[in-house]
Short mmCIF file of C-alpha atoms and ligand atoms in Angstrom, two decimals:
data_model
loop_
_atom_site.label_atom_id
_atom_site.label_comp_id
_atom_site.label_asym_id
_atom_site.label_seq_id
_atom_site.Cartn_x
_atom_site.Cartn_y
_atom_site.Cartn_z
CA MET A 1 16.47 113.85 63.80
CA GLY A 2 18.19 116.59 61.76
CA PHE A 3 20.85 118.83 63.16
CA ILE A 4 18.64 121.79 63.39
CA ASP A 5 16.09 119.73 65.36
CA SER A 6 18.60 118.22 67.69
CA ILE A 7 19.66 121.64 68.67
CA ARG A 8 15.93 122.57 69.20
CA GLY A 9 15.89 119.51 71.46
CA ILE A 10 18.81 120.79 73.53
CA ASN A 11 17.12 124.01 73.86
CA LYS A 12 14.02 122.62 75.55
CA ASN A 13 16.13 120.28 77.98
CA GLN A 14 18.28 123.00 79.46
CA ASN A 15 18.07 123.57 83.20
CA GLU A 16 15.54 126.07 84.39
CA ALA A 17 17.90 128.28 86.57
CA VAL A 18 17.11 131.90 86.18
CA GLU A 19 19.60 134.37 87.01
CA GLY A 20 18.62 137.15 89.10
CA GLY A 21 15.77 134.94 90.75
CA ASP A 22 15.75 132.30 93.49
CA LYS A 23 17.04 129.35 91.46
CA VAL A 24 20.62 130.79 90.75
CA GLU A 25 23.15 127.99 90.70
CA LYS A 26 26.94 128.14 91.23
CA LYS A 27 28.87 126.79 88.30
CA ASP A 28 32.65 126.14 87.80
CA SER A 29 32.66 127.73 84.42
CA LEU A 30 30.07 130.08 82.73
CA ASP A 31 27.18 128.78 80.89
CA MET A 32 26.94 131.72 78.86
CA PHE A 33 28.07 135.49 79.06
CA CYS A 34 25.65 138.23 77.83
CA TYR A 35 25.82 141.74 78.94
CA GLN A 36 24.21 143.50 75.95
CA CYS A 37 20.94 144.90 77.54
CA SER A 38 20.16 146.85 80.78
CA GLN A 39 18.45 143.94 82.35
CA THR A 40 21.82 142.00 82.57
CA ALA A 41 21.92 140.17 85.87
CA LYS A 42 23.47 142.21 88.76
CA GLY A 43 24.44 144.92 86.26
CA THR A 44 27.40 142.86 84.96
CA GLY A 45 26.40 139.94 83.05
CA CYS A 46 23.95 137.04 82.57
CA THR A 47 26.03 134.05 83.21
CA ILE A 48 23.66 131.14 83.78
CA ARG A 49 20.42 132.14 81.87
CA GLY A 50 19.46 135.37 80.52
CA VAL A 51 17.18 137.58 82.81
CA CYS A 52 15.30 137.84 79.33
CA GLY A 53 14.91 134.19 79.30
CA LYS A 54 17.53 133.65 76.83
CA GLU A 55 19.16 130.10 77.16
CA PRO A 56 22.81 129.39 77.23
CA THR A 57 22.77 127.50 73.96
CA VAL A 58 21.06 130.29 72.38
CA ALA A 59 23.60 132.86 73.60
CA ARG A 60 26.35 130.79 72.43
CA LEU A 61 24.86 130.19 68.99
CA GLN A 62 24.41 133.97 68.83
CA ASP A 63 28.06 134.28 69.54
CA ASN A 64 28.77 131.83 67.06
CA LEU A 65 26.97 133.52 64.41
CA LEU A 66 28.58 136.93 65.29
CA PHE A 67 31.96 135.29 64.78
CA ALA A 68 31.03 133.93 61.42
CA ILE A 69 29.80 137.22 60.47
CA LYS A 70 33.28 138.73 61.47
CA GLY A 71 34.86 136.33 59.36
CA ILE A 72 32.69 137.07 56.26
CA SER A 73 33.35 140.93 56.95
CA ALA A 74 36.97 140.48 56.67
CA TYR A 75 36.78 138.89 53.25
CA LEU A 76 34.10 141.19 52.36
CA TYR A 77 36.27 144.13 53.21
CA HIS A 78 39.19 142.93 51.02
CA ALA A 79 36.81 142.36 48.10
CA ARG A 80 35.51 145.93 48.86
CA GLU A 81 38.98 147.25 48.70
CA LEU A 82 39.16 146.19 45.23
CA GLY A 83 35.73 147.57 44.32
CA TYR A 84 33.76 144.39 44.51
CA THR A 85 30.35 144.22 46.67
CA ASP A 86 27.52 141.86 46.92
CA ASP A 87 24.03 143.19 47.84
CA GLU A 88 22.81 139.59 48.96
CA VAL A 89 25.88 139.16 51.35
CA ASP A 90 25.30 142.86 52.74
CA ALA A 91 21.70 142.11 53.39
CA PHE A 92 22.50 138.79 55.19
CA LEU A 93 24.96 140.62 57.51
CA ALA A 94 22.43 143.15 58.50
CA ARG A 95 19.85 140.35 59.12
CA GLY A 96 22.39 138.22 60.95
CA PHE A 97 23.50 141.04 63.20
CA TYR A 98 19.89 142.11 63.88
CA SER A 99 18.84 138.58 64.88
CA THR A 100 21.23 138.93 67.87
CA LEU A 101 19.68 142.07 69.12
CA THR A 102 18.07 141.84 72.54
CA ASN A 103 14.52 140.21 72.45
CA VAL A 104 14.38 139.58 68.72
CA ASN A 105 15.02 135.84 68.46
CA PHE A 106 15.20 132.96 71.10
CA ASP A 107 15.04 130.19 68.80
CA ALA A 108 18.26 128.09 68.75
CA GLY A 109 17.47 126.28 65.78
CA LYS A 110 17.06 129.45 63.82
CA PHE A 111 20.58 130.43 64.71
CA VAL A 112 21.99 127.21 63.42
CA GLU A 113 20.07 127.99 60.07
CA LEU A 114 21.52 131.24 60.26
CA ALA A 115 25.02 129.90 60.86
CA LEU A 116 24.64 127.60 57.94
CA GLU A 117 23.36 130.44 55.91
CA ALA A 118 26.31 132.41 57.06
CA GLY A 119 28.46 129.52 55.73
CA ASN A 120 26.82 129.88 52.26
CA MET A 121 27.20 133.63 52.46
CA ASN A 122 30.94 133.07 53.20
CA ILE A 123 31.30 130.80 50.12
CA LYS A 124 29.67 133.60 48.11
CA THR A 125 32.15 136.16 49.66
CA MET A 126 35.18 134.04 49.23
CA GLN A 127 34.15 133.50 45.58
CA LEU A 128 33.80 137.39 45.23
CA LEU A 129 37.27 137.91 46.68
CA LYS A 130 38.92 135.30 44.49
CA LYS A 131 37.14 137.07 41.40
CA ALA A 132 38.63 140.35 42.62
CA HIS A 133 42.13 138.94 42.96
CA ILE A 134 42.06 137.07 39.84
CA ASP A 135 40.59 139.98 37.94
CA ASN A 136 43.13 142.39 39.33
CA TYR A 137 46.27 140.19 39.48
CA GLY A 138 45.64 137.04 37.32
CA GLU A 139 45.29 133.45 38.42
CA PRO A 140 48.37 132.34 40.80
CA VAL A 141 50.95 130.14 39.34
CA PRO A 142 53.20 127.84 41.46
CA THR A 143 56.01 130.15 42.70
CA GLU A 144 59.14 129.41 44.85
CA VAL A 145 59.63 131.97 47.41
CA PRO A 146 63.03 132.52 49.17
CA VAL A 147 62.84 132.97 52.83
CA GLY A 148 65.66 135.58 54.00
CA ALA A 149 67.10 139.04 53.53
CA VAL A 150 68.46 140.44 50.20
CA LYS A 151 71.11 143.15 50.40
CA GLY A 152 69.51 146.70 50.28
CA PRO A 153 66.84 148.66 52.27
CA GLY A 154 63.47 146.75 52.85
CA ILE A 155 59.85 146.86 53.77
CA VAL A 156 58.08 143.87 55.04
CA ALA A 157 54.16 143.49 54.68
CA THR A 158 52.11 141.20 56.73
CA GLY A 159 48.54 140.35 56.71
CA HIS A 160 46.00 139.61 53.80
CA SER A 161 45.57 142.65 51.76
CA LEU A 162 46.89 142.08 48.24
CA LYS A 163 45.55 145.61 47.35
CA ALA A 164 47.75 147.19 50.06
CA LEU A 165 50.70 145.12 48.93
CA GLU A 166 50.13 146.22 45.23
CA GLU A 167 50.03 149.86 46.14
CA LEU A 168 53.31 149.34 48.20
CA LEU A 169 54.97 147.72 45.31
CA LYS A 170 53.81 150.40 42.88
CA GLN A 171 55.21 153.16 45.21
CA THR A 172 58.44 151.55 45.86
CA GLU A 173 59.21 150.67 42.26
CA GLY A 174 62.57 151.95 41.20
CA LYS A 175 63.53 153.34 44.61
CA GLY A 176 66.01 150.41 45.36
CA ILE A 177 63.82 149.08 48.16
CA ASN A 178 63.21 145.41 48.51
CA VAL A 179 59.68 144.27 49.67
CA TYR A 180 59.10 141.07 51.59
CA THR A 181 55.90 139.04 52.59
CA HIS A 182 55.33 137.86 56.03
CA SER A 183 52.69 135.29 57.31
CA GLU A 184 49.42 135.44 55.16
CA LEU A 185 51.00 137.58 52.44
CA LEU A 186 53.15 134.67 51.15
CA PRO A 187 50.62 133.55 48.52
CA ALA A 188 50.91 137.12 46.83
CA HIS A 189 54.02 135.89 45.25
CA GLY A 190 52.09 133.59 43.01
CA TYR A 191 49.87 136.32 41.48
CA PRO A 192 51.18 137.38 37.94
CA GLY A 193 50.21 140.88 38.73
CA LEU A 194 52.17 141.09 41.76
CA LYS A 195 55.22 138.79 41.04
CA LYS A 196 55.97 141.18 37.92
CA TYR A 197 57.43 143.41 40.55
CA LYS A 198 61.07 142.37 40.74
CA HIS A 199 61.66 144.09 43.90
CA LEU A 200 59.04 141.71 45.69
CA VAL A 201 62.06 139.49 46.63
CA GLY A 202 60.89 137.19 49.29
CA GLN A 203 59.64 136.35 52.62
CA LEU A 204 60.85 137.35 56.13
CA GLY A 205 59.80 134.90 58.97
CA GLY A 206 56.90 132.56 58.95
CA PRO A 207 53.46 132.66 60.88
CA TRP A 208 51.91 135.78 62.38
CA PHE A 209 53.08 134.88 65.86
CA ASP A 210 56.72 135.00 65.02
CA GLN A 211 56.32 138.92 64.25
CA ARG A 212 57.86 140.12 67.44
CA ASP A 213 60.99 138.18 66.74
CA THR A 214 60.98 138.57 62.92
CA PHE A 215 60.31 142.47 63.03
CA SER A 216 62.87 142.90 65.70
CA LYS A 217 65.60 140.88 63.99
CA TYR A 218 65.27 142.98 60.63
CA PRO A 219 65.74 146.70 60.58
CA VAL A 220 63.20 147.39 57.97
CA ALA A 221 59.88 149.24 57.62
CA ILE A 222 57.06 147.16 58.62
CA VAL A 223 53.43 147.42 57.14
CA GLY A 224 50.42 145.56 58.87
CA THR A 225 47.65 145.21 56.37
CA SER A 226 45.03 143.25 58.46
CA ASN A 227 44.97 140.43 61.11
CA CYS A 228 47.26 139.22 62.49
CA VAL A 229 49.20 142.30 64.05
CA LEU A 230 50.34 142.26 67.48
CA ILE A 231 51.10 144.89 69.83
CA PRO A 232 54.46 145.91 69.00
CA LYS A 233 57.69 145.77 70.76
CA ASP A 234 59.06 149.30 71.64
CA GLU A 235 62.21 148.62 69.50
CA TYR A 236 60.24 148.50 66.31
CA LYS A 237 57.10 150.32 66.69
CA GLU A 238 58.48 153.68 65.25
CA ARG A 239 59.29 151.79 62.12
CA MET A 240 55.86 150.07 61.83
CA TYR A 241 52.96 151.21 60.02
CA THR A 242 49.40 150.03 59.76
CA VAL A 243 46.90 150.55 56.73
CA GLY A 244 43.15 149.66 56.36
CA VAL A 245 41.54 148.04 59.31
CA ALA A 246 44.67 147.37 61.16
CA GLU A 247 45.85 149.90 63.86
CA LEU A 248 48.13 149.52 66.71
CA PRO A 249 49.01 151.69 69.60
CA GLY A 250 51.98 154.13 68.90
CA VAL A 251 52.03 153.05 65.41
CA GLN A 252 51.39 155.47 62.38
CA HIS A 253 48.30 154.57 60.40
CA ILE A 254 48.65 154.96 56.62
CA GLU A 255 45.74 156.80 54.96
CA ASP A 256 44.68 156.29 51.31
CA TYR A 257 47.40 153.80 50.59
CA ASP A 258 50.01 156.51 50.56
CA PHE A 259 52.99 154.58 51.80
CA THR A 260 55.39 157.67 51.72
CA PRO A 261 56.28 157.53 55.56
CA ALA A 262 57.18 153.83 55.31
CA ILE A 263 59.19 154.40 52.12
CA GLU A 264 61.07 157.14 53.80
CA LYS A 265 61.46 155.14 56.81
CA ALA A 266 62.93 152.18 54.81
CA LEU A 267 65.44 154.36 53.09
CA GLU A 268 66.54 155.96 56.21
CA LEU A 269 67.11 152.58 57.93
CA GLY A 270 69.51 151.63 55.29
CA ASP A 271 70.53 148.22 53.88
CA LEU A 272 69.83 144.72 55.25
CA GLU A 273 72.80 142.28 54.84
CA GLU A 274 72.27 139.41 52.39
CA GLU A 275 71.42 136.24 54.05
CA VAL A 276 72.07 132.61 53.05
CA LYS A 277 68.71 131.35 51.73
CA GLU A 278 68.33 127.92 53.61
CA THR A 279 64.59 127.83 53.02
CA THR A 280 62.45 128.10 49.82
CA LEU A 281 58.61 127.91 50.14
CA THR A 282 56.29 127.02 47.33
CA THR A 283 53.02 128.81 46.87
CA GLY A 284 50.46 129.72 44.16
CA PHE A 285 48.66 126.75 43.07
CA GLY A 286 45.47 128.10 41.60
CA ALA A 287 42.42 125.92 40.51
CA SER A 288 43.70 125.91 37.07
CA THR A 289 47.18 124.56 37.69
CA ILE A 290 45.62 121.77 39.92
CA LEU A 291 42.77 120.81 37.59
CA SER A 292 45.44 120.61 34.72
CA LEU A 293 46.60 117.72 36.70
CA ALA A 294 43.35 116.09 36.84
CA PRO A 295 43.85 113.30 34.08
CA LYS A 296 47.23 112.28 35.83
CA ILE A 297 45.43 112.37 39.34
CA LYS A 298 42.65 110.21 38.24
CA GLU A 299 45.26 107.69 36.78
CA LEU A 300 47.34 107.85 40.00
CA VAL A 301 44.08 107.23 42.14
CA GLU A 302 42.89 104.31 40.16
CA ALA A 303 46.49 102.83 40.26
CA GLY A 304 46.56 103.23 44.07
CA LYS A 305 49.41 105.48 43.80
CA ILE A 306 47.55 108.32 45.54
CA LYS A 307 45.29 106.85 48.22
CA GLN A 308 44.02 110.11 49.88
CA PHE A 309 44.03 113.88 49.46
CA ILE A 310 44.19 115.58 52.80
CA LEU A 311 43.39 119.30 53.21
CA VAL A 312 45.35 120.47 56.16
CA GLY A 313 44.22 124.16 56.19
CA GLY A 314 43.50 126.95 58.63
CA CYS A 315 45.28 129.14 61.18
CA ASP A 316 48.49 128.66 62.97
CA SER A 317 48.68 129.34 66.70
CA PRO A 318 51.38 129.42 69.24
CA LEU A 319 49.56 126.73 71.26
CA ILE A 320 51.59 123.60 71.98
CA GLN A 321 48.67 121.54 70.79
CA ALA A 322 49.40 122.95 67.18
CA LYS A 323 52.54 120.80 66.99
CA TYR A 324 50.10 118.16 65.94
CA TYR A 325 49.96 119.66 62.41
CA THR A 326 53.73 119.17 61.88
CA GLU A 327 53.55 115.68 63.34
CA PHE A 328 50.49 114.79 61.18
CA VAL A 329 52.06 115.95 58.05
CA LYS A 330 55.53 114.42 58.69
CA ASN A 331 53.77 111.00 59.34
CA LEU A 332 51.52 110.91 56.33
CA PRO A 333 52.17 107.97 54.05
CA ASP A 334 53.82 108.85 50.68
CA THR A 335 50.47 107.96 48.96
CA THR A 336 48.93 111.16 50.32
CA VAL A 337 48.77 114.58 48.66
CA VAL A 338 48.42 117.44 51.16
CA LEU A 339 46.48 120.60 50.00
CA THR A 340 47.07 123.60 52.28
CA LEU A 341 46.02 127.19 52.93
CA ALA A 342 46.14 129.87 55.42
CA CYS A 343 48.81 130.27 58.03
CA GLY A 344 48.63 127.00 59.57
CA LYS A 345 50.81 125.66 56.80
CA TYR A 346 53.96 127.17 58.50
CA ARG A 347 53.84 124.15 60.52
CA PHE A 348 54.82 122.01 57.69
CA ASN A 349 55.50 124.14 54.53
CA ALA A 350 59.36 123.98 54.69
CA MET A 351 59.25 120.14 54.42
CA ASP A 352 60.04 118.56 51.08
CA LEU A 353 57.26 116.05 50.53
CA GLY A 354 58.21 115.32 47.02
CA ASP A 355 55.95 114.25 44.32
CA ILE A 356 54.13 111.31 42.99
CA GLU A 357 54.82 111.00 39.29
CA GLY A 358 54.90 114.76 38.91
CA VAL A 359 51.92 115.54 41.09
CA PRO A 360 53.33 117.49 44.12
CA ARG A 361 52.56 116.10 47.48
CA LEU A 362 52.29 119.64 49.00
CA ILE A 363 50.20 122.06 47.33
CA ASP A 364 49.71 125.55 48.82
CA ILE A 365 46.48 127.02 47.52
CA GLY A 366 47.01 130.23 49.37
CA GLN A 367 45.40 132.54 51.97
CA CYS A 368 42.40 131.27 54.34
CA ASN A 369 40.10 132.92 51.86
CA ASP A 370 41.34 130.66 49.09
CA ALA A 371 39.43 127.84 50.88
CA ILE A 372 37.12 128.48 48.04
CA VAL A 373 39.71 127.18 45.63
CA ALA A 374 39.78 123.99 47.70
CA VAL A 375 35.92 123.81 47.33
CA ASP A 376 36.15 124.16 43.69
CA VAL A 377 38.90 121.53 43.26
CA ALA A 378 36.92 119.24 45.49
CA VAL A 379 33.80 119.67 43.52
CA ALA A 380 35.86 119.19 40.15
CA LEU A 381 37.02 115.90 41.79
CA THR A 382 33.52 114.82 42.50
CA GLU A 383 32.83 115.06 38.62
CA LEU A 384 36.05 113.50 37.86
CA PHE A 385 35.39 110.52 39.92
CA GLY A 386 31.52 110.54 39.66
CA VAL A 387 31.05 110.58 43.42
CA GLY A 388 29.65 112.86 45.96
CA LEU A 389 31.84 115.24 48.21
CA ASN A 390 31.68 112.96 51.16
CA GLU A 391 32.72 109.87 49.00
CA LEU A 392 35.85 111.42 47.78
CA PRO A 393 39.36 110.21 48.96
CA LEU A 394 39.39 113.51 50.78
CA THR A 395 40.00 114.24 54.49
CA ILE A 396 39.71 117.83 55.91
CA VAL A 397 41.88 118.60 59.00
CA LEU A 398 41.22 122.25 60.25
CA SER A 399 43.21 124.28 62.50
CA TRP A 400 41.63 127.71 63.90
CA MET A 401 42.85 130.78 65.68
CA GLU A 402 40.47 133.56 64.76
CA GLN A 403 36.93 134.09 63.65
CA LYS A 404 37.42 133.75 59.86
CA ALA A 405 38.02 130.05 60.50
CA ALA A 406 34.58 129.88 62.14
CA ALA A 407 33.08 131.33 58.92
CA ILE A 408 35.11 128.69 56.94
CA LEU A 409 33.97 125.82 59.18
CA TRP A 410 30.32 126.85 58.64
CA SER A 411 30.95 127.02 54.90
CA LEU A 412 32.13 123.54 55.03
CA LEU A 413 29.29 122.43 57.10
CA ALA A 414 26.80 124.18 54.82
CA LEU A 415 28.42 122.10 52.01
CA ASP A 416 27.38 119.03 54.11
CA LEU A 417 30.92 117.78 54.51
CA LYS A 418 31.21 115.18 56.97
CA GLY A 419 34.18 113.70 59.13
CA MET A 420 36.21 116.87 59.31
CA TYR A 421 39.00 116.91 62.13
CA ILE A 422 39.23 120.06 64.08
CA GLY A 423 41.92 121.76 66.65
CA PRO A 424 44.08 122.55 68.04
CA ILE A 425 41.52 123.18 70.66
CA LEU A 426 37.70 123.11 70.29
CA PRO A 427 36.06 126.57 70.08
CA GLY A 428 35.53 127.97 73.60
CA TRP A 429 32.07 129.20 72.68
CA ALA A 430 30.60 125.85 71.72
CA ASN A 431 29.21 124.18 74.75
CA ASP A 432 29.04 120.47 75.15
CA ASP A 433 25.58 120.29 73.72
CA ILE A 434 26.59 122.13 70.46
CA LEU A 435 29.67 120.06 70.18
CA ASN A 436 27.83 116.75 70.46
CA VAL A 437 25.38 117.71 67.91
CA LEU A 438 28.00 118.49 65.58
CA VAL A 439 29.65 115.39 66.17
CA GLU A 440 26.47 113.43 65.79
CA ASN A 441 25.29 115.29 62.55
CA TYR A 442 28.68 116.03 60.86
CA ASP A 443 31.00 113.38 62.58
CA LEU A 444 33.26 116.44 63.35
CA THR A 445 36.23 114.87 65.22
CA PRO A 446 38.71 116.75 67.52
CA ILE A 447 42.17 116.16 66.66
CA GLY A 448 43.91 113.51 68.91
CA ASP A 449 47.14 111.69 68.43
CA ALA A 450 48.64 112.43 65.06
CA GLU A 451 49.74 108.80 64.21
CA GLU A 452 46.49 107.29 65.43
CA ASP A 453 44.41 109.86 63.38
CA ILE A 454 46.45 108.89 60.32
CA LYS A 455 45.64 105.38 60.85
CA LYS A 456 42.02 106.11 61.30
CA ILE A 457 42.00 108.40 58.01
CA MET A 458 44.13 105.71 56.03
CA GLY A 459 41.87 102.82 57.32
CA LEU A 460 45.08 101.13 58.61
FE1 SF4 B 1 20.94 139.17 79.84
FE2 SF4 B 1 19.09 138.78 77.90
FE3 SF4 B 1 20.13 141.16 78.35
FE4 SF4 B 1 21.81 139.33 77.41
S1 SF4 B 1 19.87 140.11 76.33
S2 SF4 B 1 22.15 140.67 78.96
S3 SF4 B 1 20.85 137.49 78.26
S4 SF4 B 1 18.71 139.88 79.72
FE1 SF3 B 2 46.34 133.33 60.00
FE2 SF3 B 2 46.05 135.55 61.59
FE3 SF3 B 2 43.88 133.04 60.64
FE4 SF3 B 2 44.08 134.07 57.12
S1 SF3 B 2 47.10 135.50 59.85
S2 SF3 B 2 44.71 132.82 58.85
S3 SF3 B 2 45.49 133.37 61.99
#
């Protein structure tokens, strides 16, 4: 039975309790939550089954679709910032949103089809954004990025928007201000059109959730260009600015990419002291760079010197379980090559994993949207080895925090990739029925013990 049929099966087997009627059952946890229409149970929310008849799995699959759509919207927004749009994706978003409106569609199977379609649309959107980035800034090249302060006034930019960073670099040029990246802007250093600015000097801090510490520590102006921005501490909110979709209470929002207030603030704040750079991060592996290694990779795989490629990608989170990703990469045998993307890499990107006869063991492809580069590389490897995607010596270990990861997960499922590992926790909106079907049809595996998972992956 196919995946979509399995979900339809679940749909039929669900209990018949109807909220608002006689059969209301008390449960420890919510089966669903929907409060989108005026019929909602007790005027507050349908939590067992919809008064309209909507079943919990349908409600959860609707939420799932909305989350994937949010992820696509983020990438589409950044493409649009650079003037790139796609009618087919736009039309899908309208149809996807509309399908979740009250009394439009009660078919769980359809919502799985739509989620897979969302995955395909997200692939298209990530391709669009990649094209926008490469057309504007060139294809990334491997670049070493020092972490720490350089003497002089500074501005640190966080988030995903290369367009906002470019505008900031243009406007700060020749003003004696050093510009730093934070979190998901690290890969910006690899783009020729951005690294040409000599005052793009390095990185401050690491993943998004260290921002309260990092932004407190360095008396610089701060620019938030997208997620993840956190409610700021009082001590730095008057020197923080947002641009684009990002906004925060008590923080000035920059309009039309006019960074004058941030530039004036940076100059007023004065110099940072030079820091000893103890860490250097390497980023900027584009598809061309990786594929230029293809003949060598083939030789090393055939000689058994590379046994497995492992894509450890996705969002970082402050959850204790996220330590898994550090343990996992640290304990991988030296016959593995780790590809990474998004902010989850901060769990291990300061490690020196060395290389295998010139092929680096840690290859940072870039931001979460650069998952498309990983897909391109994987497809190229299938041609190189003459096998299908699921026969490649490739394992995908995902981490997720926000909903872009949901869009990417559905992209990978739409490519029919099997056997992915997912963590640090399972998505709260996927009930056991949905998860079981994902496990049965895609062999999706929750992360467990790092060393045990490595043994399984390596066949040890
Ligand atoms: Fe409840 Fe259905 Fe209305 Fe949602 S759409 S609030 S499930 S009656
Ligand atoms: Fe990170 Fe927020 Fe998701 Fe682009 S910056 S990946 S979490």
